[in-house]
Coordinates of C-alpha atoms in Angstrom, one line a residue:
X1 CA -6.9 51.8 35.0
X2 CA -8.1 47.7 35.1
X3 CA -11.6 46.8 33.7
X4 CA -14.5 45.7 35.8
X5 CA -15.7 42.3 35.4
X6 CA -19.1 43.8 34.2
X7 CA -17.2 46.1 31.7
X8 CA -15.4 43.0 30.3
X9 CA -18.2 40.9 30.4
X10 CA -20.1 43.9 28.2
X11 CA -17.1 43.8 25.4
X12 CA -17.7 40.1 25.1
X13 CA -21.3 39.2 25.5
X14 CA -24.0 41.0 23.6
X15 CA -26.9 42.3 25.7
X16 CA -29.6 40.7 23.4
X17 CA -29.7 39.1 19.9
X18 CA -32.9 38.2 17.9
X19 CA -31.7 37.1 14.2
X20 CA -35.4 36.9 13.3
X21 CA -35.7 40.4 13.8
X22 CA -34.5 42.0 10.4
X23 CA -34.6 45.6 11.9
X24 CA -32.2 44.9 14.6
X25 CA -30.0 41.7 13.2
X26 CA -26.6 42.8 12.6
X27 CA -25.5 40.9 9.7
X28 CA -22.1 42.2 9.9
X29 CA -21.4 40.6 13.3
X30 CA -23.1 37.6 12.2
X31 CA -20.9 36.9 9.0
X32 CA -17.6 38.1 10.8
X33 CA -18.5 35.2 13.4
X34 CA -19.1 33.0 10.5
X35 CA -15.6 33.6 8.5
X36 CA -13.5 33.9 11.6
X37 CA -14.9 30.6 13.2
X38 CA -14.8 28.8 9.9
X39 CA -11.0 29.7 9.5
X40 CA -10.3 28.2 12.9
X41 CA -12.6 25.3 11.9
X42 CA -10.5 24.4 9.0
X43 CA -7.2 24.4 11.3
X44 CA -9.4 22.2 13.6
X45 CA -10.0 19.6 10.9
X46 CA -6.6 19.8 9.7
X47 CA -5.4 18.9 13.1
X48 CA -7.8 16.4 13.5
X49 CA -6.8 14.4 9.9
X50 CA -3.3 15.1 10.2
X51 CA -2.7 11.8 11.7
X52 CA -4.4 10.2 8.5
X53 CA -2.1 11.9 6.5
X54 CA 0.9 10.5 8.3
X55 CA 0.2 7.2 9.8
X56 CA 0.0 5.4 6.4
X57 CA 3.8 6.3 5.8
X58 CA 5.0 5.7 9.3
X59 CA 6.5 2.5 8.5
X60 CA 7.9 4.0 5.4
X61 CA 10.1 6.3 7.6
X62 CA 11.0 3.6 9.9
X63 CA 8.4 2.4 12.3
X64 CA 7.4 -1.0 12.1
X65 CA 3.8 -1.3 13.2
X66 CA 1.1 -4.1 12.0
X67 CA -1.7 -3.3 9.8
X68 CA -4.2 -3.8 12.9
X69 CA -1.9 -1.4 14.9
X70 CA -2.3 1.3 12.2
X71 CA -5.9 0.8 11.8
X72 CA -6.4 1.5 15.4
X73 CA -4.3 4.3 15.5
X74 CA -6.1 5.9 12.4
X75 CA -9.2 5.3 14.4
X76 CA -8.1 6.7 17.6
X77 CA -8.8 10.7 16.4
X78 CA -12.5 9.5 15.9
X79 CA -13.0 8.0 19.1
X80 CA -11.6 11.1 20.6
X81 CA -13.6 13.5 18.7
X82 CA -16.7 11.7 19.6
X83 CA -16.0 11.8 23.5
X84 CA -14.6 15.4 23.0
X85 CA -17.9 16.4 21.3
X86 CA -19.9 15.5 24.1
X87 CA -18.4 18.2 26.0
X88 CA -18.0 20.8 23.3
X89 CA -21.5 20.6 22.6
X90 CA -22.5 22.0 25.9
X91 CA -19.9 24.7 26.0
X92 CA -21.4 27.6 23.6
X93 CA -24.0 28.8 26.2
X94 CA -21.7 28.5 28.8
X95 CA -18.3 29.8 27.7
X96 CA -19.7 32.0 24.7
X97 CA -18.3 31.9 21.0
X98 CA -15.4 34.2 21.8
X99 CA -13.5 32.1 24.5
X100 CA -14.7 28.8 23.2
X101 CA -13.0 29.4 19.5
X102 CA -10.3 31.3 21.0
X103 CA -8.9 28.6 23.6
X104 CA -10.0 25.5 21.4
X105 CA -7.8 27.0 18.6
X106 CA -4.9 27.1 21.0
X107 CA -5.5 23.6 22.2
X108 CA -4.8 22.4 18.5
X109 CA -1.2 23.2 18.7
X110 CA -0.5 20.4 21.4
X111 CA -1.2 17.4 19.2
X112 CA 0.1 19.2 15.9
X113 CA 3.4 19.9 17.4
X114 CA 3.7 16.6 18.8
X115 CA 3.2 14.7 15.4
X116 CA 6.0 17.1 14.0
X117 CA 8.3 15.9 16.6
X118 CA 7.7 12.2 16.7
X119 CA 8.0 11.7 12.6
X120 CA 11.5 12.8 12.7
X121 CA 12.9 9.7 14.3
X122 CA 11.1 6.2 14.5
X123 CA 11.7 5.9 18.1
X124 CA 8.2 6.9 19.6
X125 CA 6.6 4.0 21.4
X126 CA 2.9 3.0 20.1
X127 CA 1.2 4.2 23.2
X128 CA 2.7 7.7 22.6
X129 CA 1.6 7.7 19.1
X130 CA -1.9 6.7 20.3
X131 CA -1.9 9.7 23.0
X132 CA -1.0 12.0 20.3
X133 CA -3.7 10.4 17.6
X134 CA -6.2 10.8 20.5
X135 CA -5.4 14.6 21.4
X136 CA -5.7 15.3 17.5
X137 CA -9.6 14.4 18.5
X138 CA -9.7 18.0 19.9
X139 CA -9.9 19.2 16.3
X140 CA -12.9 17.0 15.6
X141 CA -14.4 17.9 19.2
X142 CA -14.3 21.6 18.2
X143 CA -17.0 21.0 15.7
X144 CA -19.8 20.3 18.4
X145 CA -19.0 23.6 19.8
X146 CA -18.4 26.0 16.8
X147 CA -21.5 25.1 14.8
X148 CA -24.1 25.4 17.5
X149 CA -22.6 28.9 18.3
X150 CA -22.8 30.2 14.8
X151 CA -26.1 29.0 14.4
X152 CA -27.3 31.5 17.2
X153 CA -26.1 34.6 15.1
X154 CA -28.5 33.7 11.9
X155 CA -32.0 33.8 11.0
X156 CA -33.6 30.2 10.3
X157 CA -34.2 31.3 6.7
X158 CA -30.1 31.5 6.2
X159 CA -29.0 28.6 8.4
X160 CA -28.8 26.1 5.7
X161 CA -26.5 28.5 4.0
X162 CA -24.4 29.6 6.9
X163 CA -24.0 26.1 8.5
X164 CA -23.3 24.6 5.2
X165 CA -20.5 27.1 4.3
X166 CA -18.8 26.8 7.7
X167 CA -19.1 22.9 7.7
X168 CA -18.2 22.4 4.1
X169 CA -15.2 24.9 4.1
X170 CA -14.3 23.5 7.6
X171 CA -14.3 20.1 6.1
X172 CA -11.8 21.2 3.3
X173 CA -9.1 21.2 6.3
X174 CA -9.4 17.3 6.0
X175 CA -8.5 17.2 2.0
X176 CA -6.2 20.4 2.5
X177 CA -3.9 18.5 4.9
X178 CA -4.0 15.4 2.9
X179 CA -3.1 17.2 -0.4
X180 CA -0.6 19.4 0.8
X181 CA 1.3 17.0 2.9
X182 CA 3.4 15.4 0.1
X183 CA 4.5 18.8 -1.0
X184 CA 5.1 20.4 2.4
X185 CA 7.7 17.3 3.3
X186 CA 9.5 17.7 0.2
X187 CA 10.5 21.2 0.8
X188 CA 13.9 21.3 2.8
X189 CA 13.7 25.3 3.3
X190 CA 10.8 24.9 5.5
X191 CA 12.4 22.5 7.9
X192 CA 13.2 25.4 10.3
X193 CA 13.4 22.6 13.3
X194 CA 14.7 19.2 12.7
X195 CA 16.6 17.4 9.8
X196 CA 15.5 15.2 7.0
X197 CA 14.5 11.6 7.2
X198 CA 14.3 8.7 4.6
X199 CA 11.0 7.7 2.9
X200 CA 11.4 3.8 1.8
X201 CA 8.4 3.3 -0.2
X202 CA 7.7 -0.1 -2.2
X203 CA 8.7 -0.1 -5.7
X204 CA 10.4 3.4 -5.5
X205 CA 13.7 4.7 -4.9
X206 CA 14.3 6.1 -1.3
X207 CA 13.5 9.5 -0.8
X208 CA 14.7 12.5 1.4
X209 CA 11.9 14.1 3.1
X210 CA 11.1 16.6 5.8
X211 CA 8.1 15.1 7.4
X212 CA 7.7 17.5 10.3
X213 CA 6.9 20.3 7.9
X214 CA 3.4 18.5 7.3
X215 CA 2.7 19.6 11.3
X216 CA 4.8 22.5 11.8
X217 CA 3.4 24.7 8.8
X218 CA -0.1 25.1 10.5
X219 CA 0.9 26.0 13.9
X220 CA 1.5 29.7 13.2
X221 CA -1.9 29.6 11.5
X222 CA -3.4 28.3 14.6
X223 CA -1.8 31.0 16.7
X224 CA -3.3 33.4 14.2
X225 CA -6.3 32.0 14.5
X226 CA -6.7 32.3 18.3
X227 CA -5.8 35.8 17.9
X228 CA -8.5 36.7 15.4
X229 CA -11.2 34.9 17.6
X230 CA -10.1 36.8 20.6
X231 CA -10.3 40.2 19.2
X232 CA -13.0 39.8 16.7
X233 CA -15.9 37.5 18.2
X234 CA -18.6 38.4 20.3
X235 CA -21.2 35.9 22.4
X236 CA -24.8 35.7 22.2
X237 CA -26.6 35.1 25.4
X238 CA -28.6 31.8 25.4
X239 CA -30.4 30.6 28.6
X240 CA -29.3 27.0 28.5
X241 CA -27.5 25.5 31.5
X242 CA -26.3 21.9 31.0
X243 CA -29.3 20.3 32.7
X244 CA -31.7 22.3 30.4
X245 CA -29.5 21.4 27.5
X246 CA -30.3 17.8 28.1
X247 CA -34.0 18.1 27.4
X248 CA -33.2 17.4 23.9
X249 CA -33.2 13.7 24.6
X250 CA -37.0 13.5 25.4
X251 CA -37.7 14.6 21.5
X252 CA -37.7 11.7 19.2
X253 CA -36.4 13.6 16.5
X254 CA -33.1 14.0 18.3
X255 CA -32.8 10.3 17.7
X256 CA -34.1 10.3 14.0
X257 CA -31.6 12.8 13.3
X258 CA -28.8 11.2 15.1
X259 CA -29.3 8.1 12.8
X260 CA -29.5 10.2 9.7
X261 CA -26.0 12.1 10.5
X262 CA -24.4 8.9 11.3
X263 CA -25.4 7.9 7.7
X264 CA -23.7 11.2 6.4
X265 CA -21.2 12.6 8.5
X266 CA -20.1 9.4 10.0
X267 CA -19.6 7.9 6.6
X268 CA -17.8 11.1 5.5
X269 CA -15.5 11.1 8.6
X270 CA -15.0 7.6 8.6
X271 CA -13.8 7.2 5.2
X272 CA -11.8 10.3 5.4
X273 CA -9.7 9.0 8.1
X274 CA -9.2 5.5 6.7
X275 CA -9.1 6.0 3.0
X276 CA -5.5 6.0 2.4
X277 CA -5.1 2.8 4.4
X278 CA -7.8 1.1 2.7
X279 CA -6.6 2.1 -0.7
X280 CA -2.9 0.9 0.4
X281 CA -4.2 -2.4 1.8
X282 CA -6.3 -3.2 -1.0
X283 CA -4.5 -1.9 -4.1
X284 CA -1.3 -0.5 -2.9
X285 CA 1.9 -1.2 -1.4
X286 CA 0.5 -2.8 1.7
X287 CA -1.3 -5.8 -0.1
X288 CA 1.1 -8.7 0.1
X289 CA -0.1 -10.3 -3.1
X290 CA 0.9 -7.1 -4.9
X291 CA 4.1 -6.2 -3.6
X292 CA 6.8 -8.0 -1.8
X293 CA 9.4 -6.3 0.6
X294 CA 9.8 -2.6 1.2
X295 CA 11.8 0.3 -0.1
X296 CA 14.3 -0.2 -2.9
X297 CA 14.0 -4.0 -2.3
X298 CA 10.6 -4.0 -3.1
X299 CA 9.1 -6.0 -5.9
X300 CA 5.7 -5.8 -7.4
X301 CA 4.3 -9.3 -8.0
X302 CA 1.9 -8.5 -10.8
X303 CA 3.5 -8.2 -13.9
X304 CA 2.9 -4.7 -15.5
X305 CA 0.9 -3.3 -12.7
X306 CA 1.6 0.3 -11.8
X307 CA 1.0 0.5 -7.8
X308 CA -0.7 3.5 -7.1
X309 CA 0.6 6.3 -4.9
X310 CA -2.0 6.8 -2.1
X311 CA -1.4 10.2 -1.3
X312 CA -2.1 11.2 -5.0
X313 CA -5.7 10.3 -4.4
X314 CA -6.5 10.5 -0.8
X315 CA -7.4 13.9 -0.5
X316 CA -10.2 13.8 -3.4
X317 CA -12.6 12.0 -1.3
X318 CA -12.8 14.9 1.2
X319 CA -12.4 17.5 -1.2
X320 CA -15.6 16.1 -2.8
X321 CA -17.4 15.6 0.1
X322 CA -16.5 18.8 1.2
X323 CA -17.2 20.5 -2.1
X324 CA -21.1 18.9 -2.1
X325 CA -21.6 20.2 1.5
X326 CA -20.7 24.0 0.2
X327 CA -22.5 23.6 -3.3
X328 CA -25.6 22.2 -2.1
X329 CA -26.3 23.8 1.1
X330 CA -27.8 26.9 -0.6
X331 CA -30.2 24.5 -2.5
X332 CA -31.3 23.1 0.9
X333 CA -32.5 26.3 1.9
X334 CA -34.6 26.8 -1.4
X335 CA -35.9 23.2 -1.8
X336 CA -35.8 22.0 2.2
X337 CA -33.5 19.8 3.9
X338 CA -35.7 16.5 3.7
X339 CA -35.6 15.9 0.1
X340 CA -31.7 16.2 0.0
X341 CA -31.3 13.9 2.7
X342 CA -33.3 11.5 0.9
X343 CA -31.2 11.8 -2.3
X344 CA -28.3 11.5 -0.1
X345 CA -29.5 8.1 1.5
X346 CA -30.6 6.6 -2.2
X347 CA -27.2 7.6 -3.4
X348 CA -25.2 5.8 -0.7
X349 CA -27.1 2.6 -1.2
X350 CA -26.0 2.5 -4.8
X351 CA -22.4 3.9 -4.5
X352 CA -21.7 1.6 -1.3
X353 CA -23.1 -1.3 -3.1
X354 CA -21.0 -0.3 -6.4
X355 CA -17.9 -0.3 -4.3
X356 CA -18.2 -3.4 -2.4
X357 CA -17.3 -5.5 -5.5
X358 CA -13.7 -4.1 -5.5
X359 CA -13.1 -4.8 -2.0
X360 CA -11.7 -8.0 -3.0
X361 CA -9.1 -7.3 -5.6
X362 CA -8.5 -9.4 -8.3
X363 CA -4.7 -10.2 -8.4
X364 CA -4.5 -12.6 -11.4
X365 CA -3.6 -9.7 -13.9
X366 CA -2.6 -6.3 -14.2
X367 CA -5.5 -5.2 -16.2
X368 CA -8.0 -6.7 -13.6
X369 CA -6.1 -5.0 -10.7
X370 CA -6.3 -1.6 -12.5
X371 CA -9.9 -2.2 -13.6
X372 CA -10.8 -2.7 -10.2
X373 CA -8.7 0.2 -8.7
X374 CA -10.3 2.4 -11.1
X375 CA -13.9 1.1 -10.1
X376 CA -13.0 1.4 -6.2
X377 CA -11.7 5.0 -6.8
X378 CA -14.9 5.9 -8.4
X379 CA -17.1 4.6 -6.2
X380 CA -15.1 6.0 -3.2
X381 CA -15.7 9.2 -4.7
X382 CA -19.5 8.8 -5.1
X383 CA -19.8 7.8 -1.6
X384 CA -18.0 11.0 -0.5
X385 CA -20.4 12.9 -2.9
X386 CA -23.7 11.7 -1.3
X387 CA -22.5 11.9 2.1
X388 CA -21.6 15.5 1.6
X389 CA -24.9 16.3 0.2
X390 CA -26.3 14.5 3.5
X391 CA -24.1 16.4 5.4
X392 CA -25.7 19.9 4.2
X393 CA -29.3 18.7 4.2
X394 CA -29.3 17.2 7.6
X395 CA -27.9 20.6 9.1
X396 CA -30.7 22.4 7.0
X397 CA -33.3 20.0 8.8
X398 CA -32.1 20.5 12.4
X399 CA -32.6 24.3 12.6
X400 CA -36.3 23.6 10.9
X401 CA -37.3 20.9 13.2
X402 CA -36.3 22.7 16.6
X403 CA -36.4 25.6 18.4
X404 CA -33.2 27.7 18.4
X405 CA -31.8 26.6 21.9
X406 CA -32.6 23.0 21.2
X407 CA -31.2 23.1 17.6
X408 CA -27.8 24.1 18.9
X409 CA -28.0 21.2 21.2
X410 CA -29.1 18.8 18.6
X411 CA -26.3 19.8 16.1
X412 CA -23.8 19.4 18.7
X413 CA -25.3 15.9 19.9
X414 CA -25.3 14.5 16.5
X415 CA -22.2 15.8 15.4
X416 CA -20.4 14.0 18.5
X417 CA -22.2 10.8 17.8
X418 CA -21.3 10.7 14.1
X419 CA -17.6 11.9 15.1
X420 CA -16.9 8.1 15.8
X421 CA -17.0 7.4 12.4
X422 CA -13.4 7.0 11.9
X423 CA -13.0 5.0 15.1
X424 CA -16.1 2.7 14.0
X425 CA -14.7 2.3 10.5
X426 CA -11.7 1.1 11.7
X427 CA -12.5 -1.2 14.2
X428 CA -15.3 -2.4 11.8
X429 CA -12.9 -3.1 9.0
X430 CA -10.4 -4.9 11.4
X431 CA -13.1 -7.1 13.1
X432 CA -15.4 -8.1 10.0
X433 CA -13.5 -7.2 7.0
X434 CA -14.2 -4.4 4.6
X435 CA -16.8 -6.2 2.5
X436 CA -19.2 -7.1 5.5
X437 CA -18.8 -3.7 7.0
X438 CA -19.9 -2.3 3.8
X439 CA -22.7 -4.3 3.7
X440 CA -23.8 -3.1 7.0
X441 CA -23.3 0.4 5.5
X442 CA -25.9 -0.4 2.9
X443 CA -28.3 -1.8 5.4
X444 CA -28.1 1.5 7.7
X445 CA -29.0 3.9 4.6
X446 CA -31.7 1.6 3.8
X447 CA -33.0 2.3 7.1
X448 CA -32.4 5.8 7.0
X449 CA -34.1 6.4 3.6
X450 CA -37.2 5.0 5.2
X451 CA -36.9 7.2 8.4
X452 CA -36.5 10.3 6.2
X453 CA -39.6 9.2 4.0
X454 CA -42.0 8.5 6.8
X455 CA -40.9 11.2 9.3
X456 CA -39.7 14.2 7.1
X457 CA -40.1 13.9 3.3
X458 CA -43.4 12.2 2.4
X459 CA -46.5 14.5 1.5
X460 CA -48.0 15.0 5.2
X461 CA -44.9 13.9 7.1
X462 CA -45.2 14.8 11.0
X463 CA -42.0 17.0 10.7
X464 CA -41.4 18.2 7.3
X465 CA -37.9 20.3 7.0

């Protein structure tokens, strides 16, 4: 017996939903939505940042791309995510949570599968890897749909915690893929499809690896996530067609919060995507003043300098940023978001300025290089910490500043623009150099601190939140 369209819609769409009414609010459904969507969002971030774990090692696997080509490739998922978030931000009221989360999670399989295939032989043309990098941006685009749809399920007093948990745990997908990749590629038993590759790293003997594991291991989890979303989620009816959703652009706070979220999530996503390449080019095997040659023939030019293994450090930044978002989210519910956004901006000014002095490595001695690398690493981790705090606080501010329907749209819009972070970071470092680009970052943070104080944090502020 077939079901009618009305019956099918009844199983998917709730008849009504008012999270501010404690008597009728179904907290069980709200939390189930949060956890299932968060699981899928974590996998979305895995797919989005899988290229960042693979691209720094492409040449070691046999490809011969230039430094500029690799920066552009690492930037491409950010460009795609920013563009695709503009699409995903309007989907929650139209598709509903159930269909949107299920279908998006299935789409993650395509780029992930492609990377798993193309790392096995260094024969893919540059344009094909750029296409795969662009498709990875679907994982970034998902954020602007998943977060607003989850916000519909929770009352305002809990949205800082709920959205902070979802975004923070989702952000862990970045450090998860970067942390596990060096271990996964060494497990031959996981290589059900394809053979081994030779990894030729400067200053180290050649190593047999199975780099397809870094991609293929996530595909079964993506399929599980899609099934969970389809069977366990429902959708909140929200009156907001595409034309109605665009009314957020008439509110000046949409633009102020966009600038603030570029400072926080734009910094987090940009550094997460480019951290490995930047470290390698400054203090690692890709700096020609430090290492000459590749593979077993590589020679360290600075006597006594122990070239750091990028993969041993690159996951730490996203881990710190995502952890800060989770830990500080409950504090934003208690104290308000504006004060923490202010702290985030001040912290970013200091930590970016502290790191700038390390962006021109002193190669005169091993001691100077090691000292510079230590300062560089701690400075970068501080940037990740303060960006994570700001990610939590801005997502507390938006539901407080805007009414529910608009808040969802603003969350989607600001997230879309900030997702261009990896693209602008890669282009900026390539075009003007790391020092000048970090200087722009300091100036941007100063501007955002002024906006936060005047508009949201000072006594008598027009829109405290």
